[in-house]
Amino acid sequence: MPQLEFHTFPSQIFWLLVVFVALYFVMARLALPKIGTVLESRRRKIDDDLERASAQREEAAALLAAYEKALAKAHAEAKSIHAQAHQAMADMIARRQAEVGARIADEIRAAEQRIHAAKQPAMAELEEVSAELVQAVADRIAKVKVTMTDARAALKASGREG
Amino acid sequence: MASPLHQFEIQPIVPIELGGIDISITNSALWMAIAAVTATAVMVLPVRRGALIPGRWQALSESFYEIIANMVRDNVGTAGRRYFPFVFTLFMFVLFGNVLGLIPYTFTYTSHIAVTFSLAAFIFLAVTAIGIAKHGFRFLGLFFPHGAPAWTAVILIPIELISYLSRPVSLSVRLFANMTVGHVILKVLGGFVVSLGAFYAIPGLLPMAGLVAVTALEVMVAVIQAYIFTILTCIYLNDALHLH
């Protein structure tokens, strides 16, 4: 078995030592530090990117919240403006109604007064005519001379009875 | 047809002798060098620019790095950080020895006990030295489980001692035996294929199919054995650093 040919051992062990030590130095000094820094910088880059992404997400969320707040505020303002306008309109309507109502009432009152004023002389005149009629009737039928004053009193008395 | 063991023969390429000791450059030394150069190329060339988004080859280099870095972290903890370059070199040296050895007409230096035992013996001595340097006399606690009744020491200490001392043997023989047996099986199956005639006769197809399957298996074994060799080194290192 070639594995047990002991005269080959020194050469195998010698070159194992040489090659292994050489490979060790190449790996330890050259290959591994380089790959280590590459991996490290990538990890840092990914961490940075994630951090920035989360910061931007928070910023976006804050912007959204501000926007929603502004929207809610605008909504509330619109509502209050609407309510104010509604109130102002209602007030105006009530005021106009009151004004118009008052004017109509005034006109009715004035008209009633005019009617009353017109009625007074007409009534007095009617009384006068009635009294003259009473005088004339009494004079023609009963041949009684009745004074104007008595005729009026008689009319009033009959008016109270009737 | 050559013997199945012919592939393991060590042949000098450049004969060198130093102080009466033969240290010729052999096919074994050549393939160690080829493996080291390949490993260096795989680990250095793709990361020259250190791209943020790795290409295929850089992803491969990074995978090697991360597999072993995770292995050291999981098995040894942060104290193992200083030994990462050694563990990594060990993994690459064994892995490339195993895998390149599967290419026909190459030489598998990990199929030689001289190589695997030298590595295992160095690991054993280094781990023991680290343990003693770190814990001093308390390192002997490794041979007696904490909390066991005192009288069991009579049985446990010899068992633990033998199991500790057999570590370099089991570590080196496992790798050497796996590589040797795998290559012998491939060679024997290959011999059947040729002698039964794979390309012009039905009987040869059977060993041919077997050869294909065993080759796939051997690729897996090559990787797994490198992984096992490395992870056991981590476990031994962890024992020495943290006792148990």
mmCIF file of C-alpha atoms in Angstrom:
data_model
loop_
_atom_site.group_PDB
_atom_site.id
_atom_site.type_symbol
_atom_site.label_atom_id
_atom_site.label_comp_id
_atom_site.label_asym_id
_atom_site.label_seq_id
_atom_site.Cartn_x
_atom_site.Cartn_y
_atom_site.Cartn_z
ATOM 1 C CA MET A 1 0.000 0.000 0.000
ATOM 2 C CA PRO A 2 1.625 3.288 -1.098
ATOM 3 C CA GLN A 3 0.243 5.037 1.979
ATOM 4 C CA LEU A 4 2.530 2.981 4.185
ATOM 5 C CA GLU A 5 5.755 3.557 2.271
ATOM 6 C CA PHE A 6 7.490 5.442 5.029
ATOM 7 C CA HIS A 7 10.284 6.824 2.877
ATOM 8 C CA THR A 8 7.719 9.147 1.240
ATOM 9 C CA PHE A 9 6.643 10.633 4.575
ATOM 10 C CA PRO A 10 9.337 13.320 4.995
ATOM 11 C CA SER A 11 8.638 14.772 1.568
ATOM 12 C CA GLN A 12 4.858 14.715 2.103
ATOM 13 C CA ILE A 13 5.093 16.312 5.519
ATOM 14 C CA PHE A 14 7.637 18.884 4.354
ATOM 15 C CA TRP A 15 5.535 20.061 1.420
ATOM 16 C CA LEU A 16 2.366 19.899 3.495
ATOM 17 C CA LEU A 17 4.013 22.300 5.927
ATOM 18 C CA VAL A 18 5.245 24.620 3.166
ATOM 19 C CA VAL A 19 2.019 24.720 1.200
ATOM 20 C CA PHE A 20 -0.243 24.903 4.261
ATOM 21 C CA VAL A 21 1.713 27.754 5.845
ATOM 22 C CA ALA A 22 1.784 29.626 2.530
ATOM 23 C CA LEU A 23 -1.959 29.124 2.079
ATOM 24 C CA TYR A 24 -2.525 30.198 5.679
ATOM 25 C CA PHE A 25 -0.731 33.496 5.125
ATOM 26 C CA VAL A 26 -2.501 34.167 1.853
ATOM 27 C CA MET A 27 -5.870 33.488 3.482
ATOM 28 C CA ALA A 28 -5.164 35.290 6.763
ATOM 29 C CA ARG A 29 -3.486 38.363 5.279
ATOM 30 C CA LEU A 30 -5.143 38.738 1.882
ATOM 31 C CA ALA A 31 -8.334 36.826 1.161
ATOM 32 C CA LEU A 32 -10.193 36.789 4.472
ATOM 33 C CA PRO A 33 -9.692 40.455 5.505
ATOM 34 C CA LYS A 34 -10.838 41.567 2.057
ATOM 35 C CA ILE A 35 -13.974 39.445 2.108
ATOM 36 C CA GLY A 36 -14.561 40.476 5.709
ATOM 37 C CA THR A 37 -14.539 44.169 4.784
ATOM 38 C CA VAL A 38 -16.769 43.536 1.763
ATOM 39 C CA LEU A 39 -19.315 41.713 3.920
ATOM 40 C CA GLU A 40 -19.041 44.335 6.632
ATOM 41 C CA SER A 41 -19.541 47.244 4.233
ATOM 42 C CA ARG A 42 -22.500 45.493 2.649
ATOM 43 C CA ARG A 43 -24.044 44.860 6.047
ATOM 44 C CA ARG A 44 -23.508 48.521 6.968
ATOM 45 C CA LYS A 45 -24.994 49.659 3.668
ATOM 46 C CA ILE A 46 -28.060 47.470 4.157
ATOM 47 C CA ASP A 47 -28.466 48.692 7.732
ATOM 48 C CA ASP A 48 -28.116 52.305 6.582
ATOM 49 C CA ASP A 49 -30.629 51.806 3.807
ATOM 50 C CA LEU A 50 -33.088 50.159 6.159
ATOM 51 C CA GLU A 51 -32.622 52.945 8.651
ATOM 52 C CA ARG A 52 -33.148 55.589 5.988
ATOM 53 C CA ALA A 53 -36.188 53.756 4.664
ATOM 54 C CA SER A 54 -37.730 53.621 8.104
ATOM 55 C CA ALA A 55 -36.963 57.323 8.670
ATOM 56 C CA GLN A 56 -38.624 58.151 5.362
ATOM 57 C CA ARG A 57 -41.580 56.004 6.220
ATOM 58 C CA GLU A 58 -41.974 57.869 9.493
ATOM 59 C CA GLU A 59 -41.696 61.175 7.640
ATOM 60 C CA ALA A 60 -44.353 60.041 5.177
ATOM 61 C CA ALA A 61 -46.592 58.980 8.038
ATOM 62 C CA ALA A 62 -46.093 62.377 9.687
ATOM 63 C CA LEU A 63 -46.935 64.127 6.413
ATOM 64 C CA LEU A 64 -50.030 62.004 6.028
ATOM 65 C CA ALA A 65 -51.090 62.818 9.587
ATOM 66 C CA ALA A 66 -50.522 66.553 8.955
ATOM 67 C CA TYR A 67 -52.479 66.332 5.729
ATOM 68 C CA GLU A 68 -55.326 64.554 7.448
ATOM 69 C CA LYS A 69 -55.284 67.115 10.232
ATOM 70 C CA ALA A 70 -55.407 69.968 7.707
ATOM 71 C CA LEU A 71 -58.193 68.211 5.880
ATOM 72 C CA ALA A 72 -60.170 67.752 9.082
ATOM 73 C CA LYS A 73 -59.590 71.398 9.963
ATOM 74 C CA ALA A 74 -60.756 72.565 6.538
ATOM 75 C CA HIS A 75 -63.761 70.318 6.875
ATOM 76 C CA ALA A 76 -64.617 71.800 10.249
ATOM 77 C CA GLU A 77 -64.126 75.324 8.913
ATOM 78 C CA ALA A 78 -66.377 74.651 5.963
ATOM 79 C CA LYS A 79 -68.968 73.284 8.308
ATOM 80 C CA SER A 80 -68.802 76.308 10.567
ATOM 81 C CA ILE A 81 -68.959 78.707 7.604
ATOM 82 C CA HIS A 82 -71.968 76.816 6.337
ATOM 83 C CA ALA A 83 -73.588 76.982 9.757
ATOM 84 C CA GLN A 84 -72.878 80.699 10.006
ATOM 85 C CA ALA A 85 -74.321 81.370 6.599
ATOM 86 C CA HIS A 86 -77.347 79.325 7.469
ATOM 87 C CA GLN A 87 -77.795 81.253 10.706
ATOM 88 C CA ALA A 88 -77.345 84.608 8.969
ATOM 89 C CA MET A 89 -79.911 83.652 6.381
ATOM 90 C CA ALA A 90 -82.367 82.489 9.029
ATOM 91 C CA ASP A 91 -81.828 85.719 10.972
ATOM 92 C CA MET A 92 -82.413 87.832 7.889
ATOM 93 C CA ILE A 93 -85.579 85.943 7.034
ATOM 94 C CA ALA A 94 -86.884 86.380 10.563
ATOM 95 C CA ARG A 95 -85.999 90.076 10.535
ATOM 96 C CA ARG A 96 -87.669 90.700 7.200
ATOM 97 C CA GLN A 97 -90.716 88.761 8.272
ATOM 98 C CA ALA A 98 -90.953 90.842 11.443
ATOM 99 C CA GLU A 99 -90.530 94.070 9.471
ATOM 100 C CA VAL A 100 -93.119 93.149 6.897
ATOM 101 C CA GLY A 101 -95.495 91.919 9.595
ATOM 102 C CA ALA A 102 -95.087 95.183 11.516
ATOM 103 C CA ARG A 103 -95.711 97.262 8.394
ATOM 104 C CA ILE A 104 -98.834 95.297 7.554
ATOM 105 C CA ALA A 105 -100.101 95.659 11.100
ATOM 106 C CA ASP A 106 -99.462 99.439 10.939
ATOM 107 C CA GLU A 107 -101.337 99.688 7.672
ATOM 108 C CA ILE A 108 -104.247 97.698 9.060
ATOM 109 C CA ARG A 109 -104.352 99.940 12.106
ATOM 110 C CA ALA A 110 -104.224 103.116 9.950
ATOM 111 C CA ALA A 111 -107.000 101.798 7.757
ATOM 112 C CA GLU A 112 -109.131 100.965 10.763
ATOM 113 C CA GLN A 113 -108.575 104.486 12.080
ATOM 114 C CA ARG A 114 -109.560 105.936 8.756
ATOM 115 C CA ILE A 115 -112.682 103.814 8.760
ATOM 116 C CA HIS A 116 -113.462 104.888 12.303
ATOM 117 C CA ALA A 117 -112.863 108.523 11.434
ATOM 118 C CA ALA A 118 -115.193 108.279 8.460
ATOM 119 C CA LYS A 119 -117.833 106.458 10.501
ATOM 120 C CA GLN A 120 -118.132 109.190 13.254
ATOM 121 C CA PRO A 121 -119.511 112.098 11.145
ATOM 122 C CA ALA A 122 -121.689 109.705 9.209
ATOM 123 C CA MET A 123 -123.255 108.486 12.460
ATOM 124 C CA ALA A 124 -123.704 112.079 13.714
ATOM 125 C CA GLU A 125 -125.326 113.031 10.467
ATOM 126 C CA LEU A 126 -127.604 109.995 10.633
ATOM 127 C CA GLU A 127 -128.594 110.957 14.170
ATOM 128 C CA GLU A 128 -129.334 114.487 12.993
ATOM 129 C CA VAL A 129 -131.437 113.265 10.078
ATOM 130 C CA SER A 130 -133.252 110.802 12.358
ATOM 131 C CA ALA A 131 -134.015 113.578 14.876
ATOM 132 C CA GLU A 132 -135.326 115.821 12.109
ATOM 133 C CA LEU A 133 -137.386 112.898 10.832
ATOM 134 C CA VAL A 134 -138.796 112.336 14.349
ATOM 135 C CA GLN A 135 -139.666 116.109 14.555
ATOM 136 C CA ALA A 136 -141.294 116.046 11.194
ATOM 137 C CA VAL A 137 -143.245 112.814 11.895
ATOM 138 C CA ALA A 138 -144.403 114.155 15.255
ATOM 139 C CA ASP A 139 -145.456 117.440 13.715
ATOM 140 C CA ARG A 140 -147.396 115.866 10.835
ATOM 141 C CA ILE A 141 -149.080 113.002 12.533
ATOM 142 C CA ALA A 142 -149.507 114.093 16.165
ATOM 143 C CA LYS A 143 -149.386 117.822 15.529
ATOM 144 C CA VAL A 144 -146.889 118.047 18.353
ATOM 145 C CA LYS A 145 -144.145 120.452 18.270
ATOM 146 C CA VAL A 146 -141.011 118.578 19.468
ATOM 147 C CA THR A 147 -137.796 120.351 20.062
ATOM 148 C CA MET A 148 -134.628 119.079 18.528
ATOM 149 C CA THR A 149 -133.263 118.252 21.986
ATOM 150 C CA ASP A 150 -136.284 116.146 22.986
ATOM 151 C CA ALA A 151 -136.232 114.349 19.665
ATOM 152 C CA ARG A 152 -132.660 113.373 20.142
ATOM 153 C CA ALA A 153 -133.324 112.191 23.738
ATOM 154 C CA ALA A 154 -136.295 110.152 22.541
ATOM 155 C CA LEU A 155 -134.199 108.577 19.820
ATOM 156 C CA LYS A 156 -131.482 107.675 22.320
ATOM 157 C CA ALA A 157 -134.061 106.186 24.720
ATOM 158 C CA SER A 158 -135.676 104.109 21.993
ATOM 159 C CA GLY A 159 -132.245 103.100 20.781
ATOM 160 C CA ARG A 160 -131.473 101.866 24.349
ATOM 161 C CA GLU A 161 -134.744 99.903 24.500
ATOM 162 C CA GLY A 162 -134.363 98.510 21.015
ATOM 163 C CA MET B 1 -4.589 -3.068 -15.928
ATOM 164 C CA ALA B 2 -2.924 -1.154 -13.129
ATOM 165 C CA SER B 3 -3.676 -2.091 -9.540
ATOM 166 C CA PRO B 4 -6.361 0.000 -7.793
ATOM 167 C CA LEU B 5 -3.627 1.169 -5.450
ATOM 168 C CA HIS B 6 -1.433 2.466 -8.242
ATOM 169 C CA GLN B 7 -3.216 5.841 -8.102
ATOM 170 C CA PHE B 8 -1.893 6.409 -4.581
ATOM 171 C CA GLU B 9 1.750 5.987 -5.507
ATOM 172 C CA ILE B 10 3.988 8.903 -4.763
ATOM 173 C CA GLN B 11 6.233 9.718 -7.683
ATOM 174 C CA PRO B 12 9.059 12.211 -7.476
ATOM 175 C CA ILE B 13 8.990 14.977 -10.066
ATOM 176 C CA VAL B 14 11.981 17.022 -8.905
ATOM 177 C CA PRO B 15 14.239 14.980 -6.640
ATOM 178 C CA ILE B 16 15.556 17.056 -3.730
ATOM 179 C CA GLU B 17 17.570 15.837 -0.784
ATOM 180 C CA LEU B 18 18.314 17.944 2.257
ATOM 181 C CA GLY B 19 20.667 16.663 4.960
ATOM 182 C CA GLY B 20 20.090 13.090 3.875
ATOM 183 C CA ILE B 21 16.307 13.477 3.963
ATOM 184 C CA ASP B 22 14.310 13.056 0.777
ATOM 185 C CA ILE B 23 12.075 16.097 0.285
ATOM 186 C CA SER B 24 11.527 15.693 -3.436
ATOM 187 C CA ILE B 25 8.782 17.601 -5.153
ATOM 188 C CA THR B 26 6.327 14.796 -5.855
ATOM 189 C CA ASN B 27 2.897 14.458 -7.424
ATOM 190 C CA SER B 28 1.533 14.914 -3.887
ATOM 191 C CA ALA B 29 3.405 18.207 -3.428
ATOM 192 C CA LEU B 30 2.326 19.309 -6.902
ATOM 193 C CA TRP B 31 -1.345 18.747 -6.151
ATOM 194 C CA MET B 32 -1.046 20.452 -2.783
ATOM 195 C CA ALA B 33 0.311 23.465 -4.626
ATOM 196 C CA ILE B 34 -2.412 23.266 -7.293
ATOM 197 C CA ALA B 35 -5.076 23.041 -4.572
ATOM 198 C CA ALA B 36 -3.572 26.004 -2.719
ATOM 199 C CA VAL B 37 -3.398 28.079 -5.897
ATOM 200 C CA THR B 38 -6.964 27.136 -6.836
ATOM 201 C CA ALA B 39 -8.197 27.984 -3.356
ATOM 202 C CA THR B 40 -6.357 31.298 -3.506
ATOM 203 C CA ALA B 41 -7.807 32.065 -6.934
ATOM 204 C CA VAL B 42 -11.326 31.263 -5.718
ATOM 205 C CA MET B 43 -10.936 33.375 -2.602
ATOM 206 C CA VAL B 44 -8.963 36.341 -3.944
ATOM 207 C CA LEU B 45 -9.781 36.996 -7.612
ATOM 208 C CA PRO B 46 -13.574 37.424 -7.400
ATOM 209 C CA VAL B 47 -13.397 39.897 -4.504
ATOM 210 C CA ARG B 48 -10.714 42.177 -5.984
ATOM 211 C CA ARG B 49 -13.250 44.905 -6.667
ATOM 212 C CA GLY B 50 -15.310 44.062 -3.592
ATOM 213 C CA ALA B 51 -18.626 44.601 -5.366
ATOM 214 C CA LEU B 52 -21.581 45.523 -3.213
ATOM 215 C CA ILE B 53 -23.762 43.156 -5.207
ATOM 216 C CA PRO B 54 -21.700 39.981 -5.666
ATOM 217 C CA GLY B 55 -21.446 38.130 -8.957
ATOM 218 C CA ARG B 56 -21.478 34.327 -9.059
ATOM 219 C CA TRP B 57 -17.815 33.882 -8.225
ATOM 220 C CA GLN B 58 -17.859 36.477 -5.486
ATOM 221 C CA ALA B 59 -20.964 34.819 -4.043
ATOM 222 C CA LEU B 60 -18.983 31.565 -3.972
ATOM 223 C CA SER B 61 -16.051 33.172 -2.122
ATOM 224 C CA GLU B 62 -18.432 34.788 0.320
ATOM 225 C CA SER B 63 -20.274 31.506 0.867
ATOM 226 C CA PHE B 64 -17.021 29.768 1.806
ATOM 227 C CA TYR B 65 -16.204 32.605 4.164
ATOM 228 C CA GLU B 66 -19.611 32.618 5.791
ATOM 229 C CA ILE B 67 -19.955 28.841 6.114
ATOM 230 C CA ILE B 68 -16.693 28.622 8.063
ATOM 231 C CA ALA B 69 -17.260 31.879 9.959
ATOM 232 C CA ASN B 70 -20.652 30.566 11.107
ATOM 233 C CA MET B 71 -19.161 27.185 11.937
ATOM 234 C CA VAL B 72 -16.508 28.796 14.145
ATOM 235 C CA ARG B 73 -19.032 31.138 15.755
ATOM 236 C CA ASP B 74 -21.586 28.395 16.437
ATOM 237 C CA ASN B 75 -19.097 25.825 17.724
ATOM 238 C CA VAL B 76 -16.409 27.890 19.408
ATOM 239 C CA GLY B 77 -18.066 31.248 20.057
ATOM 240 C CA THR B 78 -16.395 34.625 19.957
ATOM 241 C CA ALA B 79 -13.207 33.221 21.505
ATOM 242 C CA GLY B 80 -12.731 31.239 18.294
ATOM 243 C CA ARG B 81 -12.470 34.398 16.197
ATOM 244 C CA ARG B 82 -8.625 34.371 16.336
ATOM 245 C CA TYR B 83 -8.498 30.800 15.025
ATOM 246 C CA PHE B 84 -10.842 31.490 12.106
ATOM 247 C CA PRO B 85 -8.031 31.938 9.538
ATOM 248 C CA PHE B 86 -6.482 28.613 10.543
ATOM 249 C CA VAL B 87 -9.804 26.753 10.487
ATOM 250 C CA PHE B 88 -10.607 28.333 7.153
ATOM 251 C CA THR B 89 -7.248 27.377 5.635
ATOM 252 C CA LEU B 90 -7.702 23.844 6.944
ATOM 253 C CA PHE B 91 -11.149 23.567 5.345
ATOM 254 C CA MET B 92 -9.980 24.897 1.991
ATOM 255 C CA PHE B 93 -6.866 22.716 1.981
ATOM 256 C CA VAL B 94 -8.811 19.531 2.740
ATOM 257 C CA LEU B 95 -11.794 20.421 0.534
ATOM 258 C CA PHE B 96 -9.734 21.244 -2.535
ATOM 259 C CA GLY B 97 -7.506 18.192 -1.927
ATOM 260 C CA ASN B 98 -10.590 15.963 -1.815
ATOM 261 C CA VAL B 99 -12.471 17.532 -4.719
ATOM 262 C CA LEU B 100 -9.576 18.033 -7.142
ATOM 263 C CA GLY B 101 -8.558 14.451 -6.382
ATOM 264 C CA LEU B 102 -11.806 13.239 -7.963
ATOM 265 C CA ILE B 103 -10.744 14.511 -11.382
ATOM 266 C CA PRO B 104 -9.283 11.554 -13.291
ATOM 267 C CA TYR B 105 -5.474 11.390 -13.426
ATOM 268 C CA THR B 106 -5.052 13.787 -10.541
ATOM 269 C CA PHE B 107 -3.567 12.888 -7.176
ATOM 270 C CA THR B 108 -5.453 12.959 -3.868
ATOM 271 C CA TYR B 109 -3.013 14.025 -1.150
ATOM 272 C CA THR B 110 -5.740 13.661 1.506
ATOM 273 C CA SER B 111 -5.765 9.906 0.812
ATOM 274 C CA HIS B 112 -2.378 9.674 2.548
ATOM 275 C CA ILE B 113 -2.194 9.036 6.261
ATOM 276 C CA ALA B 114 1.072 10.974 6.436
ATOM 277 C CA VAL B 115 -0.780 14.138 5.406
ATOM 278 C CA THR B 116 -4.005 13.625 7.364
ATOM 279 C CA PHE B 117 -2.186 12.482 10.506
ATOM 280 C CA SER B 118 0.230 15.430 10.327
ATOM 281 C CA LEU B 119 -2.732 17.801 10.188
ATOM 282 C CA ALA B 120 -4.580 15.956 12.948
ATOM 283 C CA ALA B 121 -1.475 15.746 15.142
ATOM 284 C CA PHE B 122 -0.809 19.449 14.731
ATOM 285 C CA ILE B 123 -4.437 20.224 15.615
ATOM 286 C CA PHE B 124 -4.272 17.904 18.623
ATOM 287 C CA LEU B 125 -1.042 19.438 19.936
ATOM 288 C CA ALA B 126 -2.153 23.006 19.258
ATOM 289 C CA VAL B 127 -5.549 22.484 20.899
ATOM 290 C CA THR B 128 -3.918 20.870 23.942
ATOM 291 C CA ALA B 129 -1.404 23.701 24.192
ATOM 292 C CA ILE B 130 -4.196 26.307 23.937
ATOM 293 C CA GLY B 131 -6.169 24.489 26.647
ATOM 294 C CA ILE B 132 -3.227 24.323 29.028
ATOM 295 C CA ALA B 133 -2.211 27.924 28.328
ATOM 296 C CA LYS B 134 -5.736 29.114 29.038
ATOM 297 C CA HIS B 135 -6.733 26.923 31.987
ATOM 298 C CA GLY B 136 -3.451 25.581 33.393
ATOM 299 C CA PHE B 137 -3.990 22.699 35.812
ATOM 300 C CA ARG B 138 -7.788 22.946 35.481
ATOM 301 C CA PHE B 139 -7.432 21.678 31.918
ATOM 302 C CA LEU B 140 -7.246 18.197 33.437
ATOM 303 C CA GLY B 141 -10.914 18.687 34.381
ATOM 304 C CA LEU B 142 -11.590 17.781 30.766
ATOM 305 C CA PHE B 143 -10.943 14.167 31.739
ATOM 306 C CA PHE B 144 -13.486 14.070 34.544
ATOM 307 C CA PRO B 145 -17.046 15.255 33.933
ATOM 308 C CA HIS B 146 -18.162 17.883 36.378
ATOM 309 C CA GLY B 147 -20.585 16.586 39.016
ATOM 310 C CA ALA B 148 -19.924 12.854 38.563
ATOM 311 C CA PRO B 149 -19.510 10.865 41.810
ATOM 312 C CA ALA B 150 -15.868 10.755 42.919
ATOM 313 C CA TRP B 151 -15.541 6.959 42.820
ATOM 314 C CA THR B 152 -16.432 6.919 39.083
ATOM 315 C CA ALA B 153 -13.092 8.636 38.442
ATOM 316 C CA VAL B 154 -11.484 5.180 38.378
ATOM 317 C CA ILE B 155 -13.470 4.321 35.257
ATOM 318 C CA LEU B 156 -14.132 7.720 33.732
ATOM 319 C CA ILE B 157 -10.611 9.148 33.737
ATOM 320 C CA PRO B 158 -9.060 6.300 31.713
ATOM 321 C CA ILE B 159 -12.009 6.358 29.292
ATOM 322 C CA GLU B 160 -11.837 10.120 28.830
ATOM 323 C CA LEU B 161 -8.071 10.026 28.512
ATOM 324 C CA ILE B 162 -8.141 7.308 25.866
ATOM 325 C CA SER B 163 -10.922 9.075 23.972
ATOM 326 C CA TYR B 164 -8.919 12.304 24.093
ATOM 327 C CA LEU B 165 -5.717 10.661 22.915
ATOM 328 C CA SER B 166 -7.521 8.823 20.134
ATOM 329 C CA ARG B 167 -8.817 12.093 18.658
ATOM 330 C CA PRO B 168 -5.897 12.629 16.253
ATOM 331 C CA VAL B 169 -6.113 8.990 15.172
ATOM 332 C CA SER B 170 -9.841 9.031 14.493
ATOM 333 C CA LEU B 171 -9.649 12.455 12.857
ATOM 334 C CA SER B 172 -6.859 11.451 10.462
ATOM 335 C CA VAL B 173 -7.970 7.879 9.762
ATOM 336 C CA ARG B 174 -11.541 8.989 8.987
ATOM 337 C CA LEU B 175 -10.381 11.284 6.204
ATOM 338 C CA PHE B 176 -7.622 9.043 4.875
ATOM 339 C CA ALA B 177 -9.857 5.939 4.860
ATOM 340 C CA ASN B 178 -12.790 7.692 3.207
ATOM 341 C CA MET B 179 -10.625 9.078 0.430
ATOM 342 C CA THR B 180 -8.684 5.868 -0.118
ATOM 343 C CA VAL B 181 -11.718 3.577 -0.143
ATOM 344 C CA GLY B 182 -13.693 5.903 -2.403
ATOM 345 C CA HIS B 183 -10.918 6.040 -4.959
ATOM 346 C CA VAL B 184 -10.373 2.283 -4.812
ATOM 347 C CA ILE B 185 -14.074 1.656 -5.460
ATOM 348 C CA LEU B 186 -14.044 4.091 -8.389
ATOM 349 C CA LYS B 187 -10.968 2.387 -9.802
ATOM 350 C CA VAL B 188 -12.416 -1.124 -9.398
ATOM 351 C CA LEU B 189 -15.738 -0.110 -10.978
ATOM 352 C CA GLY B 190 -13.847 1.602 -13.762
ATOM 353 C CA GLY B 191 -11.893 -1.603 -14.318
ATOM 354 C CA PHE B 192 -15.172 -3.565 -14.624
ATOM 355 C CA VAL B 193 -16.499 -1.058 -17.127
ATOM 356 C CA VAL B 194 -13.418 -1.460 -19.309
ATOM 357 C CA SER B 195 -13.158 -5.242 -19.028
ATOM 358 C CA LEU B 196 -16.911 -5.827 -19.617
ATOM 359 C CA GLY B 197 -17.017 -3.298 -22.432
ATOM 360 C CA ALA B 198 -19.332 -0.431 -21.626
ATOM 361 C CA PHE B 199 -19.529 0.935 -25.123
ATOM 362 C CA TYR B 200 -20.245 -2.169 -27.123
ATOM 363 C CA ALA B 201 -21.793 -4.665 -24.709
ATOM 364 C CA ILE B 202 -24.727 -4.689 -22.316
ATOM 365 C CA PRO B 203 -22.880 -6.174 -19.267
ATOM 366 C CA GLY B 204 -20.582 -3.161 -19.068
ATOM 367 C CA LEU B 205 -23.508 -0.769 -18.668
ATOM 368 C CA LEU B 206 -24.192 -2.040 -15.158
ATOM 369 C CA PRO B 207 -20.803 -1.088 -13.660
ATOM 370 C CA MET B 208 -20.965 2.089 -15.758
ATOM 371 C CA ALA B 209 -24.218 3.110 -14.045
ATOM 372 C CA GLY B 210 -22.650 2.174 -10.722
ATOM 373 C CA LEU B 211 -19.582 4.226 -11.546
ATOM 374 C CA VAL B 212 -21.706 7.293 -12.293
ATOM 375 C CA ALA B 213 -23.639 6.865 -9.053
ATOM 376 C CA VAL B 214 -20.523 6.265 -6.962
ATOM 377 C CA THR B 215 -18.807 9.268 -8.534
ATOM 378 C CA ALA B 216 -21.716 11.441 -7.417
ATOM 379 C CA LEU B 217 -21.495 9.852 -3.993
ATOM 380 C CA GLU B 218 -17.773 10.503 -3.853
ATOM 381 C CA VAL B 219 -18.242 14.177 -4.679
ATOM 382 C CA MET B 220 -20.585 14.340 -1.706
ATOM 383 C CA VAL B 221 -18.146 12.411 0.484
ATOM 384 C CA ALA B 222 -15.296 14.726 -0.541
ATOM 385 C CA VAL B 223 -17.240 17.774 0.602
ATOM 386 C CA ILE B 224 -18.695 16.154 3.716
ATOM 387 C CA GLN B 225 -15.337 14.793 4.883
ATOM 388 C CA ALA B 226 -13.744 18.217 4.547
ATOM 389 C CA TYR B 227 -16.656 19.636 6.526
ATOM 390 C CA ILE B 228 -16.395 16.951 9.224
ATOM 391 C CA PHE B 229 -12.636 17.397 9.554
ATOM 392 C CA THR B 230 -13.120 21.112 10.039
ATOM 393 C CA ILE B 231 -16.094 20.967 12.389
ATOM 394 C CA LEU B 232 -14.355 18.407 14.618
ATOM 395 C CA THR B 233 -11.386 20.763 14.812
ATOM 396 C CA CYS B 234 -13.813 23.467 15.956
ATOM 397 C CA ILE B 235 -15.323 21.157 18.565
ATOM 398 C CA TYR B 236 -11.868 20.206 19.923
ATOM 399 C CA LEU B 237 -10.946 23.868 20.024
ATOM 400 C CA ASN B 238 -14.138 24.654 21.893
ATOM 401 C CA ASP B 239 -13.375 21.938 24.478
ATOM 402 C CA ALA B 240 -9.933 23.419 25.042
ATOM 403 C CA LEU B 241 -11.220 26.991 25.321
ATOM 404 C CA HIS B 242 -14.301 26.371 27.431
ATOM 405 C CA LEU B 243 -13.667 22.882 28.929
ATOM 406 C CA HIS B 244 -17.067 21.249 29.442
#
